Amino acid sequence: DADVTQTPRNRITKTGKRIMLECSQTKGHDRMYWYRQDPGLGLRLIYYSFDVKDINKGEISDGYSVSRQAQAKFSLSLESAIPNQTALYFCATSDFSTSGRLEQFFGPGTRLTVL
Amino acid sequence: AQSVTQPDIHITVSEGASLELRCNYSYGATPYLFWYVQSPGQGLQLLLKYFSGDTLVQGIKGFEAEFKRSQSSFNLRKPSVHWSDAAEYFCAVGARVAGNMLTFGGGTRLMVKP
């Protein structure tokens, strides 16, 4: 059973469309993150949330928005998708209560293609 | 702010050969250090982590890494590579302050020749 799930796993869309990527976790962690992965650039942080009422921008938040609907759910939206948002998107979680050691647990990823 | 450099974008080794993947970090104090592996079509799996104590860290799948403060490095090693080790490997660093995030390197893609 997956602890961190992402839907959809693959999505092809057109420029200008609104897209939502969803993340759910059963680990009971308080912190959740959205990253994008591009070849040669590693993972870059888009948004993160330390609890339901706390949302923070990451390194590359322009063009994205997020919603933390519950402790277990964190969604990423592209209001008007553009081709350079084609990437692999990862959701991750961590548990600050375990001494805040930053270890993160990742979902399987969503491959998004914007035509 | 911290940063991570993985100098090798691609590495090819023969099955059974030893492996070392390089990771250099920039941070003003002792950081938290991680190595993750991403197999094709999969998410990232934690291989090992360094928080404190012994600078030689053992991980899963026979991997180990050594924290060298003087060189700001955290290189990943394996004595004998298996074909199933072909994947992309990411080094990450985190600062020891509340609310700090992980910073990832650009990744090293490992290919294994039979």
PDB file of C-alpha atoms in Angstrom:
ATOM      1  CA  ASP A   1       0.000   0.000   0.000  1.00  0.00           C
ATOM      2  CA  ALA A   2       1.411   3.341  -1.075  1.00  0.00           C
ATOM      3  CA  ASP A   3       1.889   5.892   1.696  1.00  0.00           C
ATOM      4  CA  VAL A   4       1.959   8.867  -0.681  1.00  0.00           C
ATOM      5  CA  THR A   5      -0.248   8.709  -3.761  1.00  0.00           C
ATOM      6  CA  GLN A   6      -0.521  11.082  -6.688  1.00  0.00           C
ATOM      7  CA  THR A   7      -3.242  11.391  -9.300  1.00  0.00           C
ATOM      8  CA  PRO A   8      -3.143  11.374 -12.211  1.00  0.00           C
ATOM      9  CA  ARG A   9       0.117   9.553 -12.973  1.00  0.00           C
ATOM     10  CA  ASN A  10       0.226  10.930 -16.507  1.00  0.00           C
ATOM     11  CA  ARG A  11      -1.539  13.884 -18.086  1.00  0.00           C
ATOM     12  CA  ILE A  12      -1.374  15.504 -21.483  1.00  0.00           C
ATOM     13  CA  THR A  13      -3.058  18.875 -21.826  1.00  0.00           C
ATOM     14  CA  LYS A  14      -3.087  21.936 -24.041  1.00  0.00           C
ATOM     15  CA  THR A  15      -1.750  25.415 -23.496  1.00  0.00           C
ATOM     16  CA  GLY A  16      -4.150  27.577 -21.501  1.00  0.00           C
ATOM     17  CA  LYS A  17      -5.989  24.739 -19.772  1.00  0.00           C
ATOM     18  CA  ARG A  18      -6.408  24.573 -16.013  1.00  0.00           C
ATOM     19  CA  ILE A  19      -4.874  21.477 -14.461  1.00  0.00           C
ATOM     20  CA  MET A  20      -5.017  20.080 -10.945  1.00  0.00           C
ATOM     21  CA  LEU A  21      -2.616  17.484  -9.589  1.00  0.00           C
ATOM     22  CA  GLU A  22      -3.619  15.762  -6.392  1.00  0.00           C
ATOM     23  CA  CYS A  23      -1.612  14.246  -3.574  1.00  0.00           C
ATOM     24  CA  SER A  24      -2.827  12.155  -0.657  1.00  0.00           C
ATOM     25  CA  GLN A  25      -0.885  10.603   2.191  1.00  0.00           C
ATOM     26  CA  THR A  26      -1.618   8.039   4.864  1.00  0.00           C
ATOM     27  CA  LYS A  27       1.585   8.612   6.843  1.00  0.00           C
ATOM     28  CA  GLY A  28      -0.008  11.105   9.231  1.00  0.00           C
ATOM     29  CA  HIS A  29       2.671  13.670   8.445  1.00  0.00           C
ATOM     30  CA  ASP A  30       2.053  17.337   8.971  1.00  0.00           C
ATOM     31  CA  ARG A  31       4.309  18.706   6.251  1.00  0.00           C
ATOM     32  CA  MET A  32       3.681  18.363   2.525  1.00  0.00           C
ATOM     33  CA  TYR A  33       5.604  19.586  -0.510  1.00  0.00           C
ATOM     34  CA  TRP A  34       5.320  19.930  -4.265  1.00  0.00           C
ATOM     35  CA  TYR A  35       8.407  19.685  -6.479  1.00  0.00           C
ATOM     36  CA  ARG A  36       9.031  19.638 -10.186  1.00  0.00           C
ATOM     37  CA  GLN A  37      11.837  17.655 -11.780  1.00  0.00           C
ATOM     38  CA  ASP A  38      13.525  18.700 -14.995  1.00  0.00           C
ATOM     39  CA  PRO A  39      16.492  16.900 -16.569  1.00  0.00           C
ATOM     40  CA  GLY A  40      19.773  18.163 -15.134  1.00  0.00           C
ATOM     41  CA  LEU A  41      18.079  20.468 -12.649  1.00  0.00           C
ATOM     42  CA  GLY A  42      17.140  17.963  -9.976  1.00  0.00           C
ATOM     43  CA  LEU A  43      14.078  18.719  -7.894  1.00  0.00           C
ATOM     44  CA  ARG A  44      12.947  22.276  -7.348  1.00  0.00           C
ATOM     45  CA  LEU A  45      10.456  23.246  -4.676  1.00  0.00           C
ATOM     46  CA  ILE A  46       7.209  24.826  -5.867  1.00  0.00           C
ATOM     47  CA  TYR A  47       5.143  25.121  -2.668  1.00  0.00           C
ATOM     48  CA  TYR A  48       5.148  23.645   0.795  1.00  0.00           C
ATOM     49  CA  SER A  49       2.741  23.454   3.705  1.00  0.00           C
ATOM     50  CA  PHE A  50       3.524  22.829   7.367  1.00  0.00           C
ATOM     51  CA  ASP A  51      -0.119  22.345   8.309  1.00  0.00           C
ATOM     52  CA  VAL A  52      -3.595  22.974   6.933  1.00  0.00           C
ATOM     53  CA  LYS A  53      -3.459  26.712   7.614  1.00  0.00           C
ATOM     54  CA  ASP A  54       0.115  27.234   6.482  1.00  0.00           C
ATOM     55  CA  ILE A  55       1.060  27.588   2.799  1.00  0.00           C
ATOM     56  CA  ASN A  56       4.434  28.847   1.612  1.00  0.00           C
ATOM     57  CA  LYS A  57       5.964  29.613  -1.758  1.00  0.00           C
ATOM     58  CA  GLY A  58       9.030  27.726  -2.791  1.00  0.00           C
ATOM     59  CA  GLU A  59      11.751  28.481  -5.276  1.00  0.00           C
ATOM     60  CA  ILE A  60       9.575  28.418  -8.414  1.00  0.00           C
ATOM     61  CA  SER A  61       5.956  29.201  -7.461  1.00  0.00           C
ATOM     62  CA  ASP A  62       5.078  31.502 -10.386  1.00  0.00           C
ATOM     63  CA  GLY A  63       2.278  30.001 -12.489  1.00  0.00           C
ATOM     64  CA  TYR A  64       1.229  27.574  -9.757  1.00  0.00           C
ATOM     65  CA  SER A  65      -1.162  27.588  -6.817  1.00  0.00           C
ATOM     66  CA  VAL A  66      -1.894  25.038  -4.101  1.00  0.00           C
ATOM     67  CA  SER A  67      -4.631  24.015  -1.710  1.00  0.00           C
ATOM     68  CA  ARG A  68      -4.263  22.048   1.526  1.00  0.00           C
ATOM     69  CA  GLN A  69      -7.743  20.605   1.879  1.00  0.00           C
ATOM     70  CA  ALA A  70      -6.902  18.447   4.876  1.00  0.00           C
ATOM     71  CA  GLN A  71      -3.825  17.222   6.673  1.00  0.00           C
ATOM     72  CA  ALA A  72      -3.683  14.314   4.243  1.00  0.00           C
ATOM     73  CA  LYS A  73      -4.389  16.172   0.988  1.00  0.00           C
ATOM     74  CA  PHE A  74      -2.362  18.757  -0.914  1.00  0.00           C
ATOM     75  CA  SER A  75      -3.272  19.788  -4.470  1.00  0.00           C
ATOM     76  CA  LEU A  76      -1.245  21.672  -7.041  1.00  0.00           C
ATOM     77  CA  SER A  77      -2.971  23.736  -9.723  1.00  0.00           C
ATOM     78  CA  LEU A  78      -1.755  25.217 -12.959  1.00  0.00           C
ATOM     79  CA  GLU A  79      -4.279  27.961 -13.689  1.00  0.00           C
ATOM     80  CA  SER A  80      -3.278  28.346 -17.324  1.00  0.00           C
ATOM     81  CA  ALA A  81      -0.798  25.708 -18.391  1.00  0.00           C
ATOM     82  CA  ILE A  82       2.114  26.608 -20.657  1.00  0.00           C
ATOM     83  CA  PRO A  83       4.582  24.298 -22.464  1.00  0.00           C
ATOM     84  CA  ASN A  84       7.520  25.067 -20.162  1.00  0.00           C
ATOM     85  CA  GLN A  85       5.512  23.559 -17.312  1.00  0.00           C
ATOM     86  CA  THR A  86       6.007  20.174 -18.959  1.00  0.00           C
ATOM     87  CA  ALA A  87       7.831  18.206 -16.262  1.00  0.00           C
ATOM     88  CA  LEU A  88       7.650  15.416 -13.727  1.00  0.00           C
ATOM     89  CA  TYR A  89       5.891  16.575 -10.557  1.00  0.00           C
ATOM     90  CA  PHE A  90       6.443  15.025  -7.147  1.00  0.00           C
ATOM     91  CA  CYS A  91       4.578  15.333  -3.903  1.00  0.00           C
ATOM     92  CA  ALA A  92       6.455  14.634  -0.677  1.00  0.00           C
ATOM     93  CA  THR A  93       5.721  14.542   3.049  1.00  0.00           C
ATOM     94  CA  SER A  94       7.726  14.846   6.235  1.00  0.00           C
ATOM     95  CA  ASP A  95       7.071  14.718   9.941  1.00  0.00           C
ATOM     96  CA  PHE A  96       8.477  17.595  11.950  1.00  0.00           C
ATOM     97  CA  SER A  97       7.730  15.819  15.195  1.00  0.00           C
ATOM     98  CA  THR A  98      10.537  13.324  14.551  1.00  0.00           C
ATOM     99  CA  SER A  99      13.133  15.879  15.635  1.00  0.00           C
ATOM    100  CA  GLY A 100      12.564  17.941  12.503  1.00  0.00           C
ATOM    101  CA  ARG A 101      15.206  16.127  10.561  1.00  0.00           C
ATOM    102  CA  LEU A 102      13.797  16.965   7.160  1.00  0.00           C
ATOM    103  CA  GLU A 103      13.623  13.411   5.807  1.00  0.00           C
ATOM    104  CA  GLN A 104      11.008  13.420   3.078  1.00  0.00           C
ATOM    105  CA  PHE A 105       8.898  10.645   1.618  1.00  0.00           C
ATOM    106  CA  PHE A 106       7.932  10.880  -2.033  1.00  0.00           C
ATOM    107  CA  GLY A 107       4.972   9.900  -4.153  1.00  0.00           C
ATOM    108  CA  PRO A 108       5.412   8.138  -7.510  1.00  0.00           C
ATOM    109  CA  GLY A 109       5.189  11.340  -9.532  1.00  0.00           C
ATOM    110  CA  THR A 110       2.893  12.811 -12.171  1.00  0.00           C
ATOM    111  CA  ARG A 111       4.237  13.257 -15.667  1.00  0.00           C
ATOM    112  CA  LEU A 112       2.623  16.359 -17.165  1.00  0.00           C
ATOM    113  CA  THR A 113       2.913  17.318 -20.815  1.00  0.00           C
ATOM    114  CA  VAL A 114       1.614  20.670 -22.000  1.00  0.00           C
ATOM    115  CA  LEU A 115       1.233  20.913 -25.765  1.00  0.00           C
TER     116      LEU A 115
ATOM    117  CA  ALA B   1      21.405  29.392   1.658  1.00  0.00           C
ATOM    118  CA  GLN B   2      22.640  25.879   1.005  1.00  0.00           C
ATOM    119  CA  SER B   3      23.462  24.371  -2.387  1.00  0.00           C
ATOM    120  CA  VAL B   4      24.398  20.954  -3.760  1.00  0.00           C
ATOM    121  CA  THR B   5      26.562  20.010  -6.719  1.00  0.00           C
ATOM    122  CA  GLN B   6      26.673  16.589  -8.317  1.00  0.00           C
ATOM    123  CA  PRO B   7      29.505  16.979 -10.827  1.00  0.00           C
ATOM    124  CA  ASP B   8      28.763  13.853 -12.855  1.00  0.00           C
ATOM    125  CA  ILE B   9      25.574  13.968 -14.908  1.00  0.00           C
ATOM    126  CA  HIS B  10      26.058  10.457 -16.312  1.00  0.00           C
ATOM    127  CA  ILE B  11      28.192   7.558 -15.139  1.00  0.00           C
ATOM    128  CA  THR B  12      28.537   4.131 -16.738  1.00  0.00           C
ATOM    129  CA  VAL B  13      30.063   1.211 -14.865  1.00  0.00           C
ATOM    130  CA  SER B  14      30.326  -2.485 -15.545  1.00  0.00           C
ATOM    131  CA  GLU B  15      28.318  -4.891 -13.467  1.00  0.00           C
ATOM    132  CA  GLY B  16      30.404  -6.029 -10.518  1.00  0.00           C
ATOM    133  CA  ALA B  17      32.622  -2.946 -10.567  1.00  0.00           C
ATOM    134  CA  SER B  18      32.806  -0.483  -7.702  1.00  0.00           C
ATOM    135  CA  LEU B  19      30.917   2.791  -7.776  1.00  0.00           C
ATOM    136  CA  GLU B  20      31.419   6.248  -6.333  1.00  0.00           C
ATOM    137  CA  LEU B  21      28.990   9.107  -6.961  1.00  0.00           C
ATOM    138  CA  ARG B  22      30.167  12.529  -5.950  1.00  0.00           C
ATOM    139  CA  CYS B  23      28.254  15.135  -3.978  1.00  0.00           C
ATOM    140  CA  ASN B  24      29.549  18.493  -2.795  1.00  0.00           C
ATOM    141  CA  TYR B  25      27.494  20.847  -0.700  1.00  0.00           C
ATOM    142  CA  SER B  26      27.711  24.435   0.392  1.00  0.00           C
ATOM    143  CA  TYR B  27      26.512  25.341   3.861  1.00  0.00           C
ATOM    144  CA  GLY B  28      28.048  27.255   6.733  1.00  0.00           C
ATOM    145  CA  ALA B  29      27.583  24.603   9.396  1.00  0.00           C
ATOM    146  CA  THR B  30      27.055  20.857   9.605  1.00  0.00           C
ATOM    147  CA  PRO B  31      24.030  20.017   7.498  1.00  0.00           C
ATOM    148  CA  TYR B  32      21.692  17.084   7.273  1.00  0.00           C
ATOM    149  CA  LEU B  33      22.647  15.022   4.207  1.00  0.00           C
ATOM    150  CA  PHE B  34      20.674  12.525   2.157  1.00  0.00           C
ATOM    151  CA  TRP B  35      20.991  10.300  -0.881  1.00  0.00           C
ATOM    152  CA  TYR B  36      17.866   9.327  -2.790  1.00  0.00           C
ATOM    153  CA  VAL B  37      17.475   6.944  -5.726  1.00  0.00           C
ATOM    154  CA  GLN B  38      14.905   7.224  -8.492  1.00  0.00           C
ATOM    155  CA  SER B  39      14.299   4.127 -10.577  1.00  0.00           C
ATOM    156  CA  PRO B  40      12.577   4.555 -13.951  1.00  0.00           C
ATOM    157  CA  GLY B  41       8.897   5.418 -13.489  1.00  0.00           C
ATOM    158  CA  GLN B  42       9.245   5.523  -9.729  1.00  0.00           C
ATOM    159  CA  GLY B  43       9.351   8.154  -7.036  1.00  0.00           C
ATOM    160  CA  LEU B  44      12.404   8.881  -4.928  1.00  0.00           C
ATOM    161  CA  GLN B  45      13.475   6.346  -2.343  1.00  0.00           C
ATOM    162  CA  LEU B  46      15.777   7.222   0.520  1.00  0.00           C
ATOM    163  CA  LEU B  47      19.058   5.301   0.376  1.00  0.00           C
ATOM    164  CA  LEU B  48      20.740   6.746   3.447  1.00  0.00           C
ATOM    165  CA  LYS B  49      21.038   9.841   5.604  1.00  0.00           C
ATOM    166  CA  TYR B  50      23.564  11.593   7.815  1.00  0.00           C
ATOM    167  CA  PHE B  51      22.511  13.601  10.842  1.00  0.00           C
ATOM    168  CA  SER B  52      25.416  13.323  13.272  1.00  0.00           C
ATOM    169  CA  GLY B  53      27.908  10.898  14.756  1.00  0.00           C
ATOM    170  CA  ASP B  54      29.786   8.354  12.661  1.00  0.00           C
ATOM    171  CA  THR B  55      30.736   9.949   9.379  1.00  0.00           C
ATOM    172  CA  LEU B  56      30.457   6.645   7.473  1.00  0.00           C
ATOM    173  CA  VAL B  57      26.790   5.909   6.954  1.00  0.00           C
ATOM    174  CA  GLN B  58      25.339   2.605   5.823  1.00  0.00           C
ATOM    175  CA  GLY B  59      22.201   2.498   3.743  1.00  0.00           C
ATOM    176  CA  ILE B  60      19.935   0.110   1.936  1.00  0.00           C
ATOM    177  CA  LYS B  61      20.881  -2.014  -1.078  1.00  0.00           C
ATOM    178  CA  GLY B  62      24.542  -2.187   0.001  1.00  0.00           C
ATOM    179  CA  PHE B  63      25.240   1.534  -0.376  1.00  0.00           C
ATOM    180  CA  GLU B  64      27.307   3.652   1.970  1.00  0.00           C
ATOM    181  CA  ALA B  65      28.325   7.299   2.083  1.00  0.00           C
ATOM    182  CA  GLU B  66      31.017   9.210   3.913  1.00  0.00           C
ATOM    183  CA  PHE B  67      30.631  12.731   5.256  1.00  0.00           C
ATOM    184  CA  LYS B  68      33.878  14.682   4.924  1.00  0.00           C
ATOM    185  CA  ARG B  69      33.551  18.057   6.561  1.00  0.00           C
ATOM    186  CA  SER B  70      36.910  19.317   5.305  1.00  0.00           C
ATOM    187  CA  GLN B  71      35.907  18.638   1.699  1.00  0.00           C
ATOM    188  CA  SER B  72      32.210  19.537   2.049  1.00  0.00           C
ATOM    189  CA  SER B  73      31.448  16.208   0.447  1.00  0.00           C
ATOM    190  CA  PHE B  74      29.077  13.305   0.943  1.00  0.00           C
ATOM    191  CA  ASN B  75      30.032  10.753  -1.713  1.00  0.00           C
ATOM    192  CA  LEU B  76      27.981   7.628  -2.272  1.00  0.00           C
ATOM    193  CA  ARG B  77      29.760   4.295  -2.740  1.00  0.00           C
ATOM    194  CA  LYS B  78      29.004   0.680  -3.498  1.00  0.00           C
ATOM    195  CA  PRO B  79      31.676  -2.034  -3.742  1.00  0.00           C
ATOM    196  CA  SER B  80      29.974  -4.100  -6.442  1.00  0.00           C
ATOM    197  CA  VAL B  81      27.269  -2.724  -8.705  1.00  0.00           C
ATOM    198  CA  HIS B  82      24.308  -4.816  -9.845  1.00  0.00           C
ATOM    199  CA  TRP B  83      22.340  -4.247 -13.032  1.00  0.00           C
ATOM    200  CA  SER B  84      19.317  -3.288 -10.891  1.00  0.00           C
ATOM    201  CA  ASP B  85      21.263  -0.291  -9.558  1.00  0.00           C
ATOM    202  CA  ALA B  86      20.769   1.533 -12.854  1.00  0.00           C
ATOM    203  CA  ALA B  87      18.807   4.620 -11.851  1.00  0.00           C
ATOM    204  CA  GLU B  88      19.160   8.310 -11.132  1.00  0.00           C
ATOM    205  CA  TYR B  89      20.703   9.324  -7.821  1.00  0.00           C
ATOM    206  CA  PHE B  90      20.104  12.578  -5.995  1.00  0.00           C
ATOM    207  CA  CYS B  91      22.063  14.102  -3.167  1.00  0.00           C
ATOM    208  CA  ALA B  92      20.212  16.538  -0.887  1.00  0.00           C
ATOM    209  CA  VAL B  93      21.199  18.876   1.920  1.00  0.00           C
ATOM    210  CA  GLY B  94      19.142  20.468   4.653  1.00  0.00           C
ATOM    211  CA  ALA B  95      20.084  23.092   7.204  1.00  0.00           C
ATOM    212  CA  ARG B  96      19.620  22.533  10.907  1.00  0.00           C
ATOM    213  CA  VAL B  97      17.199  25.364  11.449  1.00  0.00           C
ATOM    214  CA  ALA B  98      13.459  25.236  11.976  1.00  0.00           C
ATOM    215  CA  GLY B  99      11.483  25.437   8.785  1.00  0.00           C
ATOM    216  CA  ASN B 100      14.393  24.884   6.463  1.00  0.00           C
ATOM    217  CA  MET B 101      13.883  22.936   3.289  1.00  0.00           C
ATOM    218  CA  LEU B 102      15.886  20.315   1.491  1.00  0.00           C
ATOM    219  CA  THR B 103      17.964  21.408  -1.488  1.00  0.00           C
ATOM    220  CA  PHE B 104      18.623  18.778  -4.159  1.00  0.00           C
ATOM    221  CA  GLY B 105      21.515  18.355  -6.534  1.00  0.00           C
ATOM    222  CA  GLY B 106      20.957  17.972 -10.257  1.00  0.00           C
ATOM    223  CA  GLY B 107      21.240  14.193 -10.130  1.00  0.00           C
ATOM    224  CA  THR B 108      23.590  11.568 -11.548  1.00  0.00           C
ATOM    225  CA  ARG B 109      22.243   8.988 -13.951  1.00  0.00           C
ATOM    226  CA  LEU B 110      23.916   5.610 -13.506  1.00  0.00           C
ATOM    227  CA  MET B 111      24.039   3.086 -16.326  1.00  0.00           C
ATOM    228  CA  VAL B 112      25.306  -0.449 -15.737  1.00  0.00           C
ATOM    229  CA  LYS B 113      26.969  -2.447 -18.513  1.00  0.00           C
ATOM    230  CA  PRO B 114      26.576  -6.221 -18.471  1.00  0.00           C
TER     231      PRO B 114
END
